[in-house]
XYZ file of C-alpha atoms in Angstrom:
737
model
C -5.459 46.548 -7.117
C -2.221 46.745 -5.172
C -0.498 43.771 -3.635
C 2.775 43.018 -1.899
C 4.650 39.942 -3.179
C 7.949 40.393 -1.384
C 6.475 39.947 2.056
C 5.601 36.330 2.891
C 2.553 37.619 4.703
C 0.444 38.565 1.703
C -2.228 41.229 2.067
C -4.685 41.942 -0.719
C -5.844 45.517 -1.083
C -8.569 46.695 -3.469
C -9.203 50.355 -4.142
C -12.705 51.754 -3.931
C -12.774 52.664 -7.616
C -12.321 49.054 -8.585
C -14.756 47.645 -6.031
C -17.579 49.473 -4.261
C -16.935 47.707 -0.941
C -13.699 47.459 1.104
C -14.260 43.700 1.663
C -14.108 41.758 -1.629
C -15.291 38.256 -2.495
C -12.063 36.864 -3.995
C -13.617 34.649 -6.658
C -11.155 36.081 -9.178
C -8.106 35.069 -7.126
C -6.285 31.830 -8.076
C -5.654 29.982 -4.801
C -2.483 28.044 -5.799
C -0.722 31.357 -6.578
C -0.696 32.469 -2.972
C -1.675 29.533 -0.716
C 1.878 28.182 -1.032
C 3.025 31.198 1.043
C 2.729 31.291 4.803
C -0.732 32.544 5.766
C -1.261 35.034 8.563
C -4.569 36.062 10.002
C -5.818 39.245 11.592
C -9.270 40.195 12.694
C -11.213 42.523 10.358
C -13.995 44.559 11.854
C -16.285 46.058 9.204
C -19.616 47.666 8.975
C -22.628 45.465 9.786
C -24.146 45.774 6.318
C -21.082 44.229 4.656
C -20.386 41.522 7.250
C -21.872 38.887 4.912
C -19.162 39.634 2.330
C -16.475 38.619 4.762
C -18.420 35.476 5.534
C -18.378 34.648 1.836
C -14.608 35.213 1.688
C -14.075 33.139 4.819
C -16.162 30.252 3.420
C -14.168 30.270 0.188
C -10.798 30.195 1.992
C -12.060 27.483 4.318
C -13.142 25.451 1.284
C -9.654 25.842 -0.248
C -8.009 24.561 2.946
C -10.356 21.635 3.520
C -10.233 20.656 -0.149
C -6.439 20.268 0.003
C -6.491 17.813 2.939
C -6.304 14.048 2.778
C -9.288 11.945 3.770
C -7.860 10.939 7.172
C -6.713 14.481 8.056
C -10.046 15.953 6.929
C -11.869 13.504 9.200
C -9.714 14.485 12.189
C -10.261 18.227 11.578
C -14.015 17.871 11.169
C -14.201 15.734 14.320
C -12.566 18.564 16.245
C -15.449 20.869 15.339
C -18.205 18.249 15.513
C -19.711 19.947 18.551
C -20.154 23.267 16.650
C -23.837 24.048 16.117
C -23.541 25.703 12.723
C -20.995 25.936 9.988
C -20.514 29.654 10.701
C -19.156 28.829 14.162
C -16.053 27.333 12.505
C -14.032 29.886 10.545
C -11.135 29.394 8.162
C -8.829 30.737 10.857
C -10.071 28.056 13.278
C -9.327 25.332 10.720
C -5.887 26.750 10.046
C -5.058 27.004 13.763
C -6.162 23.389 14.253
C -3.836 22.254 11.453
C -1.063 24.346 12.993
C -1.645 22.569 16.306
C -1.631 19.118 14.715
C 1.352 19.448 12.401
C 3.182 22.680 13.229
C 6.095 23.229 15.593
C 5.584 24.418 19.118
C 5.162 28.176 19.423
C 7.797 29.410 21.826
C 7.375 32.879 23.349
C 9.969 35.224 21.934
C 11.920 37.579 24.163
C 12.374 41.232 23.245
C 15.193 41.662 20.720
C 18.667 42.456 22.075
C 22.080 42.355 20.580
C 21.962 39.237 18.380
C 25.275 37.574 19.138
C 25.150 38.205 22.862
C 21.562 37.088 23.108
C 22.212 33.834 21.206
C 25.205 33.024 23.390
C 23.230 33.618 26.569
C 20.324 31.480 25.392
C 22.656 28.680 24.252
C 24.370 28.739 27.642
C 21.003 28.686 29.407
C 19.851 25.750 27.303
C 23.058 23.870 28.040
C 22.694 24.428 31.782
C 19.107 23.221 31.753
C 19.987 20.172 29.656
C 22.791 19.269 32.081
C 20.541 19.780 35.085
C 17.820 17.500 33.657
C 20.289 14.763 32.791
C 21.688 14.866 36.337
C 18.193 14.243 37.728
C 18.537 17.039 40.334
C 15.132 18.715 40.538
C 16.315 21.582 42.722
C 19.044 22.383 40.200
C 16.455 22.324 37.408
C 14.239 24.810 39.250
C 17.174 27.077 39.973
C 18.317 26.960 36.312
C 14.817 27.710 35.008
C 14.386 30.609 37.430
C 17.812 32.052 36.761
C 17.781 31.821 32.967
C 14.002 32.049 32.468
C 13.816 28.958 30.244
C 10.407 27.360 29.699
C 9.771 23.607 29.747
C 8.648 23.571 26.123
C 11.487 25.686 24.739
C 13.896 23.897 22.410
C 17.170 23.443 24.280
C 19.142 20.978 22.095
C 20.428 21.015 18.538
C 17.802 18.542 17.366
C 14.985 20.650 18.768
C 14.288 18.680 21.956
C 12.528 20.570 24.696
C 13.181 20.096 28.408
C 10.299 17.633 28.485
C 11.827 15.606 25.618
C 15.163 15.439 27.427
C 13.556 14.450 30.731
C 11.570 11.618 29.140
C 14.609 10.353 27.242
C 17.156 10.465 30.072
C 15.627 10.327 33.524
C 14.152 7.152 35.010
C 12.235 9.009 37.714
C 8.511 9.308 36.902
C 8.049 11.943 39.605
C 10.661 14.120 37.906
C 8.666 14.077 34.660
C 5.439 14.747 36.570
C 6.982 17.769 38.295
C 8.165 19.131 34.959
C 4.685 18.706 33.483
C 3.196 20.659 36.366
C 5.239 23.678 35.293
C 3.586 23.688 31.861
C 0.329 25.674 31.670
C -2.810 23.649 31.114
C -3.720 25.578 27.971
C -0.591 24.391 26.146
C -1.227 21.165 24.264
C 1.592 18.653 24.563
C 0.857 17.373 21.044
C 2.261 20.700 19.776
C 5.564 20.275 21.647
C 7.768 18.636 19.025
C 11.434 18.360 18.118
C 12.979 18.788 14.678
C 11.840 15.264 13.672
C 8.264 16.039 14.656
C 8.431 13.692 17.657
C 6.364 14.499 20.733
C 7.532 13.482 24.233
C 5.349 10.377 23.888
C 7.294 9.426 20.758
C 10.496 9.626 22.811
C 8.977 7.399 25.518
C 7.986 4.909 22.811
C 11.480 4.919 21.290
C 13.194 3.979 24.574
C 10.317 1.867 25.931
C 9.649 4.061 29.004
C 6.173 2.860 29.974
C 5.843 4.911 33.163
C 6.545 8.134 31.279
C 4.013 7.117 28.604
C 1.342 6.667 31.299
C 2.009 10.132 32.714
C 1.952 11.823 29.312
C -1.243 10.095 28.114
C -3.001 10.952 31.351
C -2.096 14.616 30.809
C -3.047 14.793 27.116
C -4.678 11.956 25.161
C -4.110 13.819 21.891
C -0.538 12.508 22.037
C -1.837 9.049 21.082
C -2.830 10.226 17.598
C 0.046 12.662 17.032
C 2.299 11.735 14.111
C 5.889 12.747 13.452
C 7.273 13.923 10.125
C 7.450 10.345 8.854
C 3.782 9.825 9.684
C 4.390 7.423 12.593
C 2.416 7.458 15.824
C 3.950 6.599 19.168
C 2.300 3.169 19.028
C 3.872 2.449 15.652
C 7.311 3.424 16.981
C 6.911 1.299 20.117
C 5.889 -1.691 18.003
C 8.781 -1.289 15.554
C 11.219 -0.849 18.475
C 9.967 -4.131 19.995
C 9.051 -2.604 23.358
C 6.292 -5.026 24.308
C 5.219 -3.476 27.608
C 4.994 0.053 26.205
C 3.188 -1.200 23.109
C 0.629 -3.089 25.173
C -0.051 -0.010 27.290
C -0.520 2.284 24.292
C -2.670 -0.332 22.596
C -4.879 -0.592 25.679
C -5.449 3.176 25.600
C -7.152 3.010 22.189
C -10.674 2.959 23.576
C -12.752 5.230 21.356
C -13.887 4.376 17.844
C -12.198 7.515 16.569
C -8.808 6.433 17.920
C -9.204 2.916 16.592
C -10.284 4.122 13.155
C -7.398 6.569 12.951
C -4.775 3.971 13.835
C -6.186 0.727 12.521
C -8.263 1.674 9.489
C -7.115 0.365 6.095
C -3.473 -0.249 5.305
C -2.227 1.596 8.408
C -3.520 -1.200 10.622
C -1.904 -3.816 8.392
C 1.410 -1.959 8.576
C 1.332 -1.946 12.378
C 0.583 -5.658 12.455
C 3.362 -6.420 9.962
C 5.917 -4.575 12.098
C 4.948 -6.662 15.133
C 5.052 -9.944 13.217
C 8.471 -9.048 11.799
C 9.764 -8.806 15.369
C 8.343 -12.326 15.961
C 6.221 -11.113 18.883
C 3.172 -13.199 18.021
C 1.526 -12.708 21.420
C 1.423 -8.939 20.942
C 0.317 -9.471 17.343
C -2.714 -11.395 18.618
C -3.591 -8.492 20.928
C -3.259 -6.038 18.045
C -5.307 -8.272 15.747
C -8.319 -7.904 18.042
C -8.475 -4.200 17.186
C -8.373 -4.713 13.420
C -11.772 -5.021 11.817
C -10.470 -6.502 8.581
C -7.336 -7.392 6.627
C -7.172 -5.412 3.408
C -3.847 -6.543 1.905
C -1.693 -9.658 1.656
C 1.049 -8.025 3.733
C -0.097 -9.664 6.989
C -0.134 -13.225 5.663
C 3.141 -12.516 3.847
C 4.779 -11.444 7.116
C 3.468 -14.575 8.839
C 4.849 -16.782 6.067
C 8.261 -15.111 6.269
C 8.557 -15.200 10.067
C 6.631 -18.327 11.033
C 8.539 -20.338 13.678
C 9.906 -23.786 12.782
C 7.676 -26.775 13.323
C 7.874 -28.404 16.751
C 9.662 -31.743 16.934
C 8.114 -34.735 18.667
C 9.729 -34.043 22.038
C 8.590 -30.420 22.042
C 5.092 -31.296 20.899
C 4.856 -34.020 23.566
C 6.216 -31.896 26.392
C 4.034 -28.955 25.457
C 0.728 -30.808 25.795
C -0.970 -32.916 28.401
C -1.220 -36.692 27.912
C -4.476 -37.488 29.591
C -7.175 -36.113 31.846
C -8.848 -38.525 34.203
C -12.111 -37.256 35.706
C -12.094 -39.134 39.003
C -14.717 -36.977 40.692
C -17.270 -37.579 37.952
C -16.635 -41.324 38.049
C -17.116 -41.386 41.838
C -20.405 -39.509 41.542
C -21.640 -41.996 38.934
C -20.733 -44.899 41.216
C -22.706 -43.385 44.116
C -25.769 -42.863 41.910
C -25.694 -46.446 40.665
C -25.260 -47.831 44.203
C -28.411 -46.030 45.332
C -30.516 -47.307 42.450
C -29.191 -50.891 42.386
C -27.840 -51.973 45.805
C -27.298 -55.567 44.698
C -25.211 -54.460 41.763
C -22.876 -52.536 44.036
C -20.661 -55.535 44.685
C -20.117 -56.233 40.994
C -19.631 -52.577 40.292
C -17.125 -52.292 43.116
C -15.082 -55.169 41.690
C -15.203 -53.474 38.315
C -13.997 -50.238 39.883
C -11.134 -51.981 41.675
C -10.119 -53.719 38.468
C -10.299 -50.405 36.619
C -8.186 -48.703 39.260
C -5.629 -51.506 39.033
C -5.441 -51.112 35.268
C -5.184 -47.332 35.580
C -2.432 -47.790 38.174
C -0.410 -49.935 35.771
C -1.069 -47.388 33.035
C 0.255 -44.557 35.197
C 3.318 -46.569 36.229
C 4.128 -47.274 32.584
C 3.902 -43.573 31.769
C 5.503 -42.363 34.994
C 8.946 -41.990 33.499
C 7.775 -40.136 30.362
C 5.729 -37.765 32.512
C 8.698 -37.051 34.760
C 10.838 -36.493 31.693
C 8.168 -34.173 30.369
C 8.241 -32.120 33.566
C 12.029 -31.838 33.380
C 12.146 -30.874 29.715
C 9.213 -28.443 29.652
C 10.995 -25.457 31.352
C 13.622 -25.468 28.599
C 11.187 -25.514 25.683
C 8.099 -23.793 27.079
C 9.027 -20.465 25.468
C 9.416 -22.000 22.019
C 6.182 -23.975 22.435
C 4.332 -20.808 23.476
C 5.699 -18.832 20.518
C 4.567 -21.583 18.169
C 1.106 -21.669 19.758
C 0.756 -17.881 19.446
C 1.831 -18.026 15.805
C -0.741 -20.715 15.049
C -3.471 -18.686 16.778
C -2.543 -15.586 14.773
C -2.517 -17.531 11.505
C -5.950 -18.984 12.204
C -7.370 -15.581 13.179
C -6.035 -13.870 10.061
C -7.423 -16.585 7.789
C -10.828 -16.358 9.426
C -10.794 -12.551 9.263
C -10.009 -12.611 5.549
C -12.691 -15.178 4.840
C -15.487 -13.552 6.821
C -14.763 -9.856 6.230
C -13.783 -9.809 2.562
C -15.531 -10.471 -0.725
C -14.919 -14.065 -1.917
C -13.810 -12.727 -5.278
C -10.890 -10.934 -3.569
C -9.639 -13.873 -1.513
C -6.891 -14.702 -3.999
C -5.296 -11.277 -3.567
C -4.833 -11.983 0.136
C -3.341 -15.484 -0.002
C -1.678 -16.068 -3.400
C 1.682 -14.414 -2.739
C 1.838 -15.526 0.924
C 1.222 -19.177 0.073
C 4.137 -19.213 -2.372
C 6.323 -17.413 0.160
C 5.407 -20.071 2.728
C 6.400 -22.774 0.243
C 9.717 -21.062 -0.389
C 10.353 -20.894 3.366
C 9.120 -24.511 3.764
C 6.566 -23.225 6.293
C 4.287 -26.212 5.905
C 1.871 -25.200 8.651
C 1.025 -21.939 6.884
C 0.033 -23.868 3.765
C -1.722 -26.352 6.037
C -4.122 -23.599 7.155
C -4.519 -21.559 3.976
C -5.483 -24.434 1.655
C -8.545 -25.679 3.640
C -9.796 -22.142 4.315
C -9.740 -21.119 0.660
C -10.823 -23.870 -1.717
C -9.183 -22.372 -4.786
C -5.813 -21.935 -3.076
C -4.734 -25.381 -4.280
C -4.856 -24.052 -7.857
C -2.928 -20.837 -7.156
C -0.172 -20.029 -9.635
C 2.744 -17.610 -9.405
C 3.974 -15.221 -12.088
C 5.839 -18.084 -13.824
C 2.672 -20.184 -14.039
C 3.743 -22.779 -11.445
C 1.224 -24.170 -8.964
C 1.999 -24.935 -5.323
C 3.252 -28.522 -5.892
C 5.461 -27.486 -8.795
C 6.821 -24.605 -6.760
C 7.442 -26.956 -3.821
C 9.535 -29.212 -6.060
C 11.493 -26.264 -7.462
C 12.256 -24.959 -3.944
C 12.794 -28.429 -2.415
C 10.027 -27.978 0.173
C 9.505 -31.594 1.091
C 6.756 -30.938 3.641
C 4.561 -29.176 1.105
C 5.377 -31.777 -1.535
C 4.008 -34.437 0.813
C 0.554 -32.986 0.229
C 0.567 -35.146 -2.900
C 0.289 -38.277 -0.784
C -2.902 -36.973 0.835
C -4.682 -35.851 -2.301
C -7.331 -38.176 -3.614
C -8.924 -36.045 -6.315
C -6.055 -34.082 -7.820
C -3.107 -36.434 -7.444
C -3.282 -37.769 -10.995
C -3.428 -34.260 -12.437
C 0.022 -33.464 -11.077
C 1.455 -36.567 -12.721
C 0.998 -35.101 -16.195
C 0.658 -31.336 -15.683
C 3.165 -29.102 -17.500
C 4.249 -25.486 -17.218
C 4.477 -22.896 -20.001
C 7.847 -24.304 -21.160
C 6.566 -27.850 -21.488
C 8.291 -29.007 -18.270
C 6.605 -31.778 -16.372
C 7.133 -32.318 -12.639
C 10.276 -34.387 -13.238
C 11.828 -31.605 -15.342
C 11.329 -29.243 -12.395
C 12.895 -31.744 -10.007
C 15.893 -31.953 -12.340
C 16.648 -28.277 -11.833
C 19.353 -27.174 -9.414
C 17.956 -26.379 -5.990
C 18.082 -22.771 -4.725
C 21.342 -21.769 -3.089
C 19.776 -21.175 0.310
C 18.526 -24.778 0.373
C 21.835 -26.267 -0.775
C 23.753 -24.329 1.875
C 21.830 -26.173 4.580
C 23.628 -29.391 3.550
C 27.295 -29.812 4.457
C 29.587 -30.863 1.629
C 29.083 -30.881 -2.120
C 28.820 -34.688 -2.159
C 25.851 -34.648 0.227
C 24.300 -31.827 -1.793
C 24.376 -33.815 -5.029
C 23.067 -36.828 -3.094
C 20.086 -34.782 -1.884
C 19.408 -33.618 -5.434
C 19.467 -37.221 -6.655
C 17.057 -38.256 -3.918
C 14.597 -35.570 -5.020
C 14.936 -36.638 -8.641
C 14.364 -40.314 -7.805
C 11.385 -39.473 -5.585
C 9.574 -37.476 -8.264
C 10.586 -40.045 -10.876
C 8.675 -42.667 -8.901
C 5.615 -40.433 -8.732
C 5.153 -39.273 -12.334
C 3.878 -41.438 -15.138
C 6.510 -43.633 -16.872
C 5.937 -41.710 -20.085
C 7.067 -38.489 -18.390
C 10.521 -39.906 -17.631
C 11.538 -39.716 -21.295
C 9.290 -36.827 -22.233
C 10.943 -33.731 -23.703
C 10.146 -30.111 -22.954
C 10.000 -27.144 -25.323
C 13.809 -27.060 -25.437
C 13.919 -30.701 -26.596
C 15.430 -31.912 -23.290
C 14.475 -34.943 -21.228
C 14.483 -34.674 -17.412
C 17.791 -36.571 -17.234
C 19.376 -34.155 -19.693
C 18.170 -31.214 -17.612
C 19.573 -32.812 -14.450
C 22.985 -33.404 -16.046
C 23.196 -29.858 -17.387
C 22.017 -28.189 -14.194
C 24.253 -30.232 -11.870
C 27.400 -30.362 -13.956
C 29.317 -27.940 -11.738
C 27.953 -29.462 -8.535
C 29.137 -32.941 -9.581
C 32.642 -31.561 -10.158
C 32.576 -29.889 -6.733
C 31.324 -33.128 -5.171
C 34.187 -35.065 -6.753
C 36.736 -32.568 -5.424
C 35.207 -32.680 -1.945
C 35.117 -36.471 -1.896
C 38.723 -36.804 -3.098
C 40.034 -34.195 -0.678
C 38.272 -35.905 2.228
C 39.499 -39.357 1.197
C 43.095 -38.158 0.769
C 43.152 -36.609 4.238
C 41.837 -39.727 5.901
C 44.094 -41.990 3.813
C 47.167 -40.390 5.360
C 45.717 -40.847 8.833
C 44.805 -44.495 8.210
C 48.268 -45.264 6.773
C 49.957 -43.666 9.775
C 47.847 -45.674 12.232
C 48.558 -48.869 10.300
C 52.295 -48.287 10.560
C 52.179 -47.513 14.280
C 50.036 -50.451 15.377
C 51.972 -52.889 13.150
C 55.236 -51.793 14.769
C 53.651 -52.102 18.221
C 52.534 -55.682 17.436
C 56.110 -56.693 16.661
C 57.788 -54.935 19.598
C 55.413 -55.771 22.452
C 55.758 -53.842 25.714
C 58.237 -55.356 28.186
C 59.927 -57.452 25.512
C 59.916 -61.242 25.026
C 61.674 -64.220 26.550
C 64.916 -64.730 24.662
C 64.605 -68.509 24.744
C 60.893 -69.064 24.102
C 59.978 -65.756 22.405
C 56.860 -65.444 24.598
C 56.168 -61.890 25.848
C 57.018 -61.315 29.488
C 53.613 -59.753 30.333
C 51.548 -62.501 28.732
C 49.679 -63.358 31.908
C 48.721 -59.772 32.720
C 45.187 -58.535 31.974
C 46.550 -55.226 30.692
C 48.670 -57.083 28.134
C 45.603 -58.951 26.869
C 43.793 -55.637 26.451
C 46.813 -54.295 24.582
C 46.970 -57.268 22.210
C 43.243 -57.205 21.396
C 43.131 -53.423 20.926
C 46.240 -53.415 18.759
C 44.841 -56.156 16.511
C 41.480 -54.383 16.165
C 43.235 -51.119 15.391
C 45.421 -52.743 12.717
C 42.582 -54.521 10.907
C 40.270 -51.507 11.123
C 42.993 -49.149 9.843
C 43.741 -51.400 6.880
C 40.021 -51.613 6.047
C 39.698 -47.839 6.298
C 42.749 -47.377 4.082
C 41.306 -49.650 1.405
C 37.950 -47.828 1.463
C 39.546 -44.428 0.990
C 41.780 -45.734 -1.789
C 38.731 -47.127 -3.574
C 37.132 -43.665 -3.388
C 40.197 -42.073 -4.947
C 40.028 -44.483 -7.877
C 36.224 -44.270 -8.398
C 34.638 -42.939 -11.608
C 32.450 -40.312 -9.842
C 29.379 -40.679 -12.033
C 26.192 -38.874 -11.053
C 24.415 -41.982 -9.825
C 27.405 -43.029 -7.688
C 26.731 -40.145 -5.315
C 23.381 -41.637 -4.344
C 24.572 -44.789 -2.484
C 27.915 -46.118 -3.682
C 30.299 -43.296 -2.773
C 28.539 -42.313 0.490
C 28.582 -45.974 1.606
C 32.329 -46.237 1.027
C 32.910 -43.007 2.928
C 30.736 -44.194 5.823
C 32.643 -47.479 6.104
C 36.003 -45.701 5.859
C 35.131 -43.147 8.552
C 33.566 -45.734 10.878
C 36.558 -48.092 10.677
C 38.951 -45.162 11.102
C 37.117 -44.169 14.271
C 37.311 -47.752 15.561
C 40.994 -47.940 14.658
C 41.827 -44.670 16.415
C 39.901 -45.644 19.538
C 41.547 -49.083 19.709
C 45.004 -47.556 19.192
C 44.488 -45.135 22.112
C 43.296 -48.017 24.344
C 46.344 -50.089 23.382
C 48.645 -47.188 24.215
C 46.919 -46.716 27.601
C 47.336 -50.421 28.400
C 51.021 -50.179 27.511
C 51.503 -47.229 29.869
C 49.880 -49.153 32.683
C 52.014 -52.247 32.005
C 55.270 -50.297 32.043
C 54.643 -47.717 34.783
C 51.632 -48.812 36.807
C 52.384 -52.314 38.063
C 53.373 -51.145 41.524
C 51.206 -48.009 41.626
C 47.539 -48.496 40.830
C 46.787 -44.755 41.231
C 48.334 -44.108 37.837
C 45.374 -45.892 36.240
C 43.042 -42.900 36.790
C 45.076 -40.288 34.841
C 45.710 -42.865 32.099
C 41.961 -43.444 31.665
C 41.257 -39.698 31.668
C 43.959 -38.977 29.094
C 42.761 -41.887 26.969
C 39.240 -40.470 26.844
C 40.479 -37.039 25.750
C 41.430 -37.862 22.108
C 38.454 -40.195 21.751
C 36.102 -37.422 22.849
C 37.801 -34.957 20.507
C 37.400 -37.310 17.553
C 33.726 -37.904 18.347
C 33.068 -34.165 18.697
C 34.877 -33.109 15.535
C 34.421 -35.990 13.086
C 31.451 -38.038 14.248
C 28.850 -35.463 13.086
C 30.003 -36.104 9.509
C 29.349 -39.815 9.953
C 25.909 -39.089 11.395
C 25.053 -36.816 8.460
C 26.179 -39.433 5.956
C 24.264 -42.263 7.608
C 21.142 -40.139 8.063
C 21.193 -38.878 4.474
C 21.880 -42.283 2.958
C 20.009 -44.757 5.159
C 17.960 -42.561 7.479
C 14.220 -42.043 7.487
C 12.957 -40.668 4.199
C 11.729 -37.100 4.081
C 8.985 -38.056 1.635
C 5.877 -40.172 1.941
C 3.515 -40.088 4.905
C 5.794 -38.395 7.383
C 3.574 -35.301 7.560
C -0.155 -35.925 7.798
C -1.934 -33.196 5.919
C -5.039 -32.566 7.996
C -5.962 -34.304 11.210
C -9.554 -34.588 12.389
C -8.870 -32.063 15.135
C -7.522 -29.468 12.722
C -10.453 -29.951 10.364
C -12.898 -29.433 13.216
C -11.118 -26.233 14.219
C -11.420 -24.938 10.659
C -15.181 -25.512 10.717
C -15.705 -23.440 13.857
C -17.622 -20.167 13.365
C -15.716 -16.918 13.525
C -16.683 -14.336 16.126
């Protein structure tokens, strides 16, 4: 047997002495030794009596090719030839050509060979002219360039392998231009075979830039573009979704009409990946549309993406403005009144009085709520987008939970929700936990890789909303009082740990951070059994010992922050004290030399000056004493809970009062000295007086608000978050369709 191994197009030849027929059955040939080369096909015409031998060879080669394909690719190839009547109608060459069409580069007609360098320069110049003509959007120039240089619309004209059609889709915004270019391409050329060096079809380019009109034209010409994948295995729909082009994505999604298209795009993990990419872009409305095409959820990736990207919970104003207050069915009530009046004429009078009384009561009710409703109408335009995003996210979460529960085996539920529920706890996405726990009964006992359940993990990650589930548990609450992890840590040991950095960074100032940590420790300390407070773990440490060790550095940082803040404000308070004390001695306008009474005693502005100066002096001295007491404090752990924050609040509040009173006293002095005969000077004095007060409120008052809120504000624990309302429970019981 003679063979040629140097030529990539391998041809097997068998001499007649070795084989009685010129057409062998290559059962002795090892396929992997030559299938890795590029295959070429040519038609063999033999004698009729040996035609069956070539059929045997063709069947074997076809089996090699089909056996090397993946399940999805094999299904696509077989679907192409589903209309063939017999297996013999589909040859190995047909299968190979189909694969070449699906995954190969576009076949560009080659011109007769000429001088290499000159030919390459001419073609490069022609490609450049055509590229420039397309980008200019001049159709006449494009036609002239194509006719002059004989460049086809599917020929690669750029360095990255883009054809004229690729360039037109990516640059021009004229749909008619693209349609005219498509009309120049013969009907027998499949657009799914026109690809650039990245394997992108023109529809991929339209998806990348979000050109919906071009996508409509291309899909109408060749629907095979919908299923075409680039070298990275991405369809145009996947690229449009990842690029966050909502309109283009919705159009491509609407084109997936056949079961074959839906199965190719949405079957198995590929559908989950598409949905995850949409959720990651926080486009929950489009995610709901995509979810309707998915038959099932096979992995935990979807719930994980929801937990990571779930929008923050709506506050009371947003929740109020996003819903209607009441619905009064006046027409139905009027119809009932008419029916009763016909049946009981004598009762009409009493019923009419009742109606009038009811209308009077409803009138008062509407008047009482008139202002809130008007406020609701004014606020809604500013928050309607956020309310809608939250509603779409809730709808998607409910749909995914129902899909998992009704389309999966109950024994596999935990694989779909375990990791997402702990991710939701870490992100403090309470509403995600709110939906997962009722849907899956065993979710409450889920544990992570460290053996911590959801309440323990909520304490570790300082997720107060999830921790509040404890206050709504009737059956399992006592279990959490005594439960321990693998290291012998009870719930109080876990609360004694240092909070994650991302949670501490949400709190301004090291002093407020240690205060928050103490509040968590005290909260859990009040929940666990008294025996657990002194209980030791496997490392022979009590919860208090763990807290001291974990927060040692944070306490030092809190002391530095508190001292630095107190020192800065001490200088300011001392300076104000000096100024207002000097102003009290040397009053504006001077005093009578004989009686010592100030000359402007009877003026209203002088009275304002005297009162403001006195308030400023007393407040500044109080502020100075508070800050000095902070500088001399012991800075123990427990002092950061109430004692030190209270001193800082008093010092800052009195300093603000002192500064405001000092500015008012200075403004009154200006008016006394310069404005007695010119009242117009009062306006600029008032404006200039408000300027430093406003600056102080803007820059320093937020710190006071944070301190007051953290120390004396509403507690984050307890019954602030109701676990499951009756409405939510009813929604969970609804059947899934």
